[in-house]
Amino acid sequence: MKTWKTNWEESQKRYIDWWDQKGIVLTMWEHLEKDGAPHEKVTATTPANDLDQCWFDPKWRAQNLDYQLSKSSFKADILPVANTHLGPGSLAACLGAELSGGEDTIWIKENQAFDGEIKLDENNKWWKLHQDLLTECKKLSAGKYYVGCPDLIEGLDTLASLRGTDTVLMDIMLQPEVLEEQLQKVNDIYFEVFDRLYNIIREGDEMTFCYFSLWAPGTVSKLQSDISLMISEDDFRRFAQPYLREQAQKIDYTLYHLDGVDAMRHVDAILEIEELNAVQWTPGVGEPQGGDPRWYDLYKKILAGGKSIMANWVTLDELEPLIDNVGTQGLHINVDFKSEKDIETAIKIVDKYR
């Protein structure tokens, strides 16, 4: 695959090493505009008529992504990937929840008319949109960049989007066996949806996942259980861990998204998932971000547990101390770059350790 990223072979090796707890990946989440001429002259899209067209018109969105990527920087290990996300947890929409476009994101809303049956309806408009959007993006990509898999999400978080968080938490106490049946149904449908989307966007065996811009030489996904900050360690091991483990067993490369300081108590249970490759840390609102020294011990624990780490929103001044304290093996560092000059500065810092 000949992409707009000129150093792609070099970056591919770094990503493969990182999945294997080796070396450093230096990148950012999303993209910034490159200096100089675009990779290729692409006609700019006309402004969207409204938020619905901006997010939910497959042709308009694919054309806009094509245009934006044509003038994006792919220096360091930044991935050439079209971000096709349809909100955080769009599997729930395929199962009956609703999507609503906002200024800078898509909101998942509980469907008050949801009948409780967990099934994949081929006529569901949001499921059709997933397939149509990825198909349109794949047509335009033509090997110049990858098309990312939307942020599907799974397990308890998907059920919470379908049925409401309070309802799911009550089920843990009042009907745990029913909840386990529902979780398995969600997992079974997740694999069907994932496989079908993979077959649209795959490049050979390779694929990318939108959230945190993941690439792997096989299937890859980000896993999570954000609701876990509201449940005990024992409940996590019963209602989250088995389904996450099944995903990690069936998908070649997986990254767990650990979200919020109250979820840190589940780190031991997460590290018990032998097939899981990596853990990403999101401190949460009001907390210092991923490059802050207070998270060094967490990173060291994850690395000692045999998983790679991903640190997000690291600033340039935090980059060198992070590597000095955490080491040079198994670090995926998403830096908060503001310009290509920032990227060049970061490359010089990281190259000293390679």
Coordinates of N, CA and C in Angstrom, one line a residue, residues 1-164:
M1 N 0.8 -1.2 0.0 CA 0.0 0.0 0.0 C 0.9 1.2 0.0
K2 N 0.7 2.1 -1.0 CA 1.5 3.3 -1.1 C 0.7 4.5 -0.6
T3 N 0.9 4.9 0.6 CA 0.1 6.0 1.2 C 0.8 7.4 1.0
W4 N 0.0 8.4 1.4 CA 0.6 9.7 1.4 C 1.6 9.9 2.5
K5 N 1.8 8.9 3.4 CA 2.8 9.0 4.4 C 4.1 8.4 3.9
T6 N 5.1 9.3 3.7 CA 6.3 8.9 3.0 C 7.2 8.0 3.9
N7 N 7.1 8.0 5.2 CA 7.9 7.1 6.0 C 7.1 6.0 6.6
W8 N 6.1 5.5 5.9 CA 5.2 4.5 6.4 C 5.9 3.2 6.8
E9 N 6.8 2.7 6.0 CA 7.4 1.4 6.3 C 8.2 1.5 7.6
E10 N 8.8 2.6 7.9 CA 9.5 2.8 9.2 C 8.5 2.9 10.3
S11 N 7.4 3.6 10.1 CA 6.4 3.7 11.2 C 5.7 2.3 11.5
Q12 N 5.5 1.6 10.4 CA 4.9 0.3 10.5 C 5.7 -0.6 11.5
K13 N 7.0 -0.6 11.3 CA 7.8 -1.4 12.2 C 7.7 -0.9 13.6
R14 N 7.6 0.4 13.8 CA 7.5 0.9 15.2 C 6.2 0.5 15.8
Y15 N 5.1 0.5 15.1 CA 3.9 0.0 15.6 C 3.9 -1.4 16.0
I16 N 4.5 -2.3 15.1 CA 4.6 -3.7 15.3 C 5.4 -3.9 16.6
D17 N 6.5 -3.2 16.7 CA 7.4 -3.3 17.9 C 6.6 -3.0 19.2
W18 N 5.8 -1.9 19.1 CA 5.1 -1.4 20.2 C 4.1 -2.4 20.7
W19 N 3.4 -3.0 19.8 CA 2.4 -4.1 20.2 C 3.1 -5.2 20.9
D20 N 4.4 -5.4 20.7 CA 5.2 -6.4 21.3 C 6.0 -5.9 22.5
Q21 N 5.6 -4.8 23.0 CA 6.2 -4.2 24.2 C 7.7 -3.7 23.9
K22 N 7.9 -3.2 22.7 CA 9.2 -2.8 22.4 C 9.2 -1.3 21.8
G23 N 10.2 -0.5 22.1 CA 10.4 0.7 21.4 C 9.3 1.8 21.7
I24 N 9.4 2.9 20.9 CA 8.5 4.0 21.1 C 7.8 4.4 19.8
V25 N 6.5 4.7 19.9 CA 5.7 5.3 18.8 C 5.5 6.7 19.2
L26 N 5.8 7.6 18.3 CA 5.6 9.1 18.5 C 4.5 9.6 17.5
T27 N 3.4 10.0 18.1 CA 2.3 10.4 17.2 C 1.4 11.4 17.9
M28 N 0.2 11.6 17.3 CA -0.8 12.5 17.9 C -2.1 11.9 17.6
W29 N -3.1 12.4 18.3 CA -4.5 12.0 18.1 C -5.1 12.9 17.0
E30 N -5.6 12.4 15.9 CA -6.1 13.2 14.8 C -4.9 13.8 14.0
H31 N -5.1 14.9 13.4 CA -4.1 15.5 12.5 C -4.0 17.0 12.6
L32 N -2.9 17.5 12.2 CA -2.8 19.0 12.0 C -2.4 19.3 10.5
E33 N -2.6 20.5 10.1 CA -2.3 20.8 8.7 C -0.8 20.9 8.4
K34 N -0.4 20.3 7.3 CA 1.1 20.2 7.0 C 1.5 21.6 6.4
D35 N 2.8 21.8 6.5 CA 3.4 23.0 5.8 C 3.5 22.7 4.3
G36 N 3.4 23.8 3.5 CA 3.7 23.6 2.1 C 2.5 23.0 1.3
A37 N 2.8 22.5 0.2 CA 1.8 22.0 -0.7 C 1.1 20.7 -0.2
P38 N -0.2 20.5 -0.6 CA -0.8 19.2 -0.2 C -0.2 18.0 -0.8
H39 N -0.5 16.9 -0.3 CA 0.0 15.6 -0.8 C -0.5 15.4 -2.3
E40 N -1.7 15.9 -2.5 CA -2.3 15.8 -3.8 C -3.4 16.9 -3.9
K41 N -3.6 17.4 -5.1 CA -4.7 18.4 -5.2 C -6.0 17.8 -5.1
V42 N -6.8 18.1 -4.1 CA -8.2 17.6 -3.9 C -9.1 18.8 -3.8
T43 N -10.2 18.7 -4.5 CA -11.2 19.8 -4.5 C -11.8 19.9 -3.1
A44 N -11.8 21.1 -2.5 CA -12.4 21.3 -1.2 C -13.9 21.1 -1.3
T45 N -14.5 20.5 -0.2 CA -15.9 20.3 -0.2 C -16.7 21.6 0.1
T46 N -17.9 21.7 -0.4 CA -18.7 22.9 -0.1 C -19.1 22.7 1.4
P47 N -19.3 23.8 2.1 CA -19.7 23.7 3.5 C -21.0 22.9 3.7
A48 N -21.1 22.1 4.8 CA -22.2 21.3 5.0 C -23.4 22.2 5.3
N49 N -24.6 21.7 4.9 CA -25.8 22.5 5.1 C -26.2 22.6 6.5
D50 N -25.9 21.5 7.3 CA -26.3 21.5 8.7 C -25.5 20.4 9.4
L51 N -25.7 20.2 10.7 CA -24.9 19.1 11.4 C -25.2 17.7 10.9
D52 N -26.5 17.5 10.5 CA -26.8 16.2 10.0 C -26.0 15.8 8.8
Q53 N -25.9 16.8 7.8 CA -25.0 16.5 6.7 C -23.6 16.3 7.1
C54 N -23.1 17.1 8.0 CA -21.7 17.1 8.4 C -21.3 15.7 8.9
W55 N -22.2 15.1 9.7 CA -21.9 13.8 10.3 C -22.5 12.6 9.6
F56 N -23.7 12.7 9.0 CA -24.5 11.6 8.6 C -24.7 11.5 7.1
D57 N -24.1 12.3 6.3 CA -24.1 12.2 4.8 C -22.9 11.5 4.4
P58 N -22.9 10.2 4.0 CA -21.7 9.4 3.7 C -20.9 10.0 2.6
K59 N -21.5 10.5 1.5 CA -20.7 11.1 0.4 C -20.0 12.4 0.8
W60 N -20.8 13.3 1.4 CA -20.2 14.5 1.8 C -19.0 14.3 2.8
R61 N -19.3 13.4 3.8 CA -18.2 13.2 4.8 C -17.0 12.6 4.2
A62 N -17.2 11.6 3.3 CA -16.0 10.9 2.7 C -15.2 11.9 1.9
Q63 N -15.9 12.8 1.1 CA -15.2 13.8 0.3 C -14.5 14.8 1.2
N64 N -15.1 15.2 2.3 CA -14.4 16.1 3.3 C -13.2 15.5 3.9
L65 N -13.3 14.2 4.3 CA -12.2 13.5 4.9 C -11.0 13.4 3.9
D66 N -11.4 13.1 2.6 CA -10.4 13.1 1.6 C -9.6 14.4 1.4
Y67 N -10.4 15.5 1.4 CA -9.8 16.8 1.3 C -8.9 17.1 2.5
Q68 N -9.4 16.9 3.7 CA -8.7 17.2 4.9 C -7.4 16.4 5.0
L69 N -7.4 15.2 4.7 CA -6.2 14.3 4.7 C -5.2 14.7 3.7
S70 N -5.7 15.3 2.6 CA -4.7 15.7 1.5 C -3.8 16.8 2.0
K71 N -4.2 17.5 3.0 CA -3.3 18.6 3.5 C -2.9 18.4 5.0
S72 N -3.0 17.1 5.4 CA -2.6 16.8 6.8 C -1.1 16.3 6.9
S73 N -0.5 16.6 8.0 CA 0.8 16.1 8.3 C 0.8 14.7 8.8
F74 N 1.8 13.9 8.2 CA 1.9 12.5 8.7 C 3.4 12.3 9.1
K75 N 4.0 13.4 9.6 CA 5.4 13.2 10.1 C 5.4 12.4 11.4
A76 N 6.6 12.0 11.8 CA 6.8 11.1 13.0 C 6.0 9.8 12.7
D77 N 5.2 9.3 13.6 CA 4.4 8.1 13.3 C 2.9 8.4 13.2
I78 N 2.6 9.6 12.8 CA 1.2 10.0 12.7 C 0.6 9.2 11.5
L79 N -0.6 8.6 11.8 CA -1.2 7.7 10.8 C -2.0 8.4 9.7
P80 N -1.9 7.9 8.5 CA -2.8 8.4 7.5 C -4.1 7.7 7.5
V81 N -5.1 8.2 8.3 CA -6.3 7.4 8.5 C -7.5 8.3 8.5
A82 N -8.6 8.0 7.8 CA -9.8 8.7 7.8 C -10.6 8.3 9.1
N83 N -11.0 9.3 9.8 CA -11.7 9.1 11.1 C -13.2 9.0 10.8
T84 N -13.7 7.8 10.8 CA -15.1 7.6 10.4 C -16.0 7.4 11.6
H85 N -15.6 7.9 12.8 CA -16.4 7.6 14.0 C -17.8 8.1 13.9
L86 N -18.7 7.4 14.5 CA -20.1 7.9 14.6 C -20.6 8.0 16.0
G87 N -19.7 8.6 16.8 CA -20.0 8.8 18.2 C -19.3 7.7 19.0
P88 N -19.0 8.0 20.3 CA -18.4 7.0 21.2 C -19.4 6.0 21.6
G89 N -19.3 4.8 20.9 CA -20.2 3.7 21.2 C -21.3 3.5 20.2
S90 N -21.0 3.6 18.9 CA -22.0 3.5 17.9 C -22.6 2.2 17.7
L91 N -22.0 1.1 18.3 CA -22.7 -0.2 18.2 C -24.1 -0.1 18.8
A92 N -24.2 0.7 19.9 CA -25.5 0.9 20.5 C -26.5 1.4 19.6
A93 N -26.1 2.3 18.7 CA -27.1 2.9 17.7 C -27.5 1.8 16.7
C94 N -26.6 0.9 16.4 CA -26.9 -0.2 15.5 C -27.9 -1.2 16.1
L95 N -28.0 -1.1 17.5 CA -28.9 -2.0 18.2 C -30.2 -1.3 18.7
G96 N -30.3 0.0 18.4 CA -31.6 0.6 18.8 C -31.5 2.0 19.4
A97 N -30.3 2.4 19.9 CA -30.1 3.7 20.4 C -30.1 4.8 19.3
E98 N -30.1 6.1 19.6 CA -30.2 7.1 18.6 C -28.9 7.9 18.6
L99 N -28.6 8.5 17.4 CA -27.4 9.4 17.3 C -27.9 10.8 17.1
S100 N -27.2 11.8 17.6 CA -27.5 13.2 17.4 C -26.2 13.9 17.2
G101 N -26.1 14.7 16.1 CA -24.9 15.4 15.8 C -24.7 16.7 16.6
G102 N -23.5 16.9 17.2 CA -23.2 18.1 17.9 C -22.2 18.9 17.1
E103 N -21.7 20.0 17.6 CA -20.8 20.9 16.9 C -19.4 20.1 16.7
D104 N -19.0 19.4 17.7 CA -17.7 18.7 17.6 C -17.7 17.2 17.9
T105 N -18.9 16.7 18.1 CA -19.0 15.2 18.4 C -20.4 14.7 18.0
I106 N -20.6 13.4 18.2 CA -21.9 12.8 18.0 C -22.3 12.2 19.3
W107 N -23.5 12.5 19.7 CA -24.0 12.0 21.0 C -24.9 10.7 20.8
I108 N -24.7 9.8 21.7 CA -25.5 8.5 21.7 C -26.6 8.7 22.7
K109 N -27.8 8.6 22.3 CA -29.0 8.8 23.2 C -29.8 7.5 23.3
E110 N -30.2 7.2 24.6 CA -31.0 6.1 24.8 C -32.3 6.2 24.1
N111 N -32.8 5.2 23.5 CA -34.0 5.1 22.8 C -35.1 4.8 23.8
Q112 N -36.0 5.7 24.1 CA -37.0 5.4 25.1 C -38.0 4.3 24.6
A113 N -38.1 4.1 23.3 CA -39.0 3.1 22.8 C -38.3 1.7 22.6
F114 N -37.0 1.6 23.1 CA -36.3 0.3 23.0 C -37.1 -0.8 23.6
D115 N -37.3 -1.9 22.9 CA -38.2 -3.0 23.4 C -37.4 -4.1 24.2
G116 N -36.1 -3.9 24.4 CA -35.4 -4.8 25.2 C -34.7 -5.9 24.5
E117 N -35.1 -6.1 23.2 CA -34.5 -7.2 22.4 C -33.2 -6.7 21.8
I118 N -32.2 -7.5 22.1 CA -30.8 -7.1 21.6 C -30.6 -7.9 20.3
K119 N -30.7 -7.2 19.2 CA -30.5 -7.9 17.9 C -30.0 -6.9 16.9
L120 N -29.4 -7.4 15.8 CA -28.9 -6.5 14.7 C -29.9 -6.5 13.6
D121 N -30.6 -5.4 13.4 CA -31.6 -5.2 12.4 C -30.9 -4.7 11.1
E122 N -31.0 -5.5 10.0 CA -30.4 -5.0 8.8 C -31.0 -3.8 8.2
N123 N -32.2 -3.4 8.7 CA -32.8 -2.2 8.2 C -32.6 -1.0 9.1
N124 N -31.9 -1.2 10.2 CA -31.5 -0.1 11.1 C -30.7 1.0 10.3
K125 N -31.2 2.2 10.4 CA -30.6 3.3 9.5 C -29.2 3.5 10.0
W126 N -28.9 3.4 11.3 CA -27.5 3.7 11.7 C -26.5 2.6 11.3
W127 N -27.0 1.3 11.3 CA -26.2 0.2 10.8 C -25.9 0.4 9.3
K128 N -26.9 0.8 8.6 CA -26.7 1.1 7.1 C -25.7 2.2 7.0
L129 N -25.8 3.2 7.8 CA -24.9 4.4 7.7 C -23.4 3.9 7.9
H130 N -23.2 3.1 8.9 CA -21.8 2.6 9.2 C -21.3 2.0 7.9
Q131 N -22.0 1.1 7.2 CA -21.6 0.4 6.0 C -21.4 1.4 4.9
D132 N -22.4 2.3 4.7 CA -22.3 3.3 3.6 C -21.1 4.2 3.7
L133 N -20.9 4.7 5.0 CA -19.8 5.7 5.2 C -18.5 5.1 4.9
L134 N -18.3 3.9 5.4 CA -17.0 3.2 5.2 C -16.8 2.8 3.8
T135 N -17.8 2.5 3.1 CA -17.7 2.1 1.7 C -17.3 3.3 0.8
E136 N -18.0 4.5 1.1 CA -17.7 5.7 0.4 C -16.2 6.1 0.7
C137 N -15.8 6.1 1.9 CA -14.4 6.5 2.3 C -13.4 5.5 1.6
K138 N -13.7 4.2 1.5 CA -12.8 3.3 0.9 C -12.6 3.6 -0.6
K139 N -13.7 3.9 -1.2 CA -13.7 4.3 -2.7 C -12.7 5.4 -2.9
L140 N -12.8 6.5 -2.1 CA -12.0 7.7 -2.3 C -10.5 7.5 -1.8
S141 N -10.3 6.6 -0.8 CA -9.0 6.4 -0.3 C -8.0 5.9 -1.3
A142 N -8.4 4.9 -2.1 CA -7.6 4.4 -3.2 C -6.1 4.2 -2.8
G143 N -5.9 3.6 -1.6 CA -4.6 3.3 -1.2 C -3.8 4.5 -0.6
K144 N -4.3 5.7 -0.7 CA -3.6 6.8 -0.2 C -3.6 7.0 1.3
Y145 N -4.6 6.4 1.9 CA -4.7 6.4 3.4 C -5.6 5.3 3.8
Y146 N -5.6 4.9 5.1 CA -6.5 3.9 5.6 C -7.8 4.5 6.0
V147 N -8.8 3.6 6.0 CA -10.2 4.0 6.5 C -10.3 3.4 7.9
G148 N -10.5 4.2 8.9 CA -10.6 3.7 10.3 C -11.9 3.0 10.6
C149 N -11.9 2.1 11.5 CA -13.1 1.5 12.0 C -13.7 2.4 13.1
P150 N -15.1 2.6 13.0 CA -15.7 3.5 14.0 C -15.5 3.0 15.4
D151 N -15.8 3.8 16.4 CA -15.6 3.5 17.8 C -16.8 2.8 18.3
L152 N -16.9 1.5 18.1 CA -18.1 0.7 18.3 C -18.5 0.6 19.8
I153 N -17.5 0.3 20.6 CA -17.7 0.0 22.1 C -18.6 -1.2 22.3
E154 N -18.5 -1.8 23.5 CA -19.0 -3.1 23.8 C -19.5 -3.2 25.2
G155 N -20.0 -4.4 25.6 CA -20.2 -4.7 27.0 C -21.2 -3.8 27.7
L156 N -20.9 -3.6 29.0 CA -21.7 -2.8 29.9 C -22.0 -1.4 29.3
D157 N -21.0 -0.8 28.7 CA -21.2 0.6 28.1 C -22.2 0.6 27.0
T158 N -22.2 -0.4 26.2 CA -23.2 -0.5 25.1 C -24.6 -0.7 25.7
L159 N -24.7 -1.6 26.7 CA -26.0 -1.8 27.4 C -26.5 -0.5 28.0
A160 N -25.6 0.2 28.6 CA -26.0 1.5 29.3 C -26.5 2.5 28.3
S161 N -26.0 2.5 27.1 CA -26.5 3.4 26.1 C -27.8 3.0 25.5
L162 N -28.1 1.7 25.6 CA -29.3 1.1 25.1 C -30.4 1.3 26.2
R163 N -30.1 0.9 27.4 CA -31.1 0.8 28.4 C -31.0 1.8 29.6
G164 N -30.0 2.6 29.6 CA -29.8 3.5 30.7 C -28.8 3.0 31.7

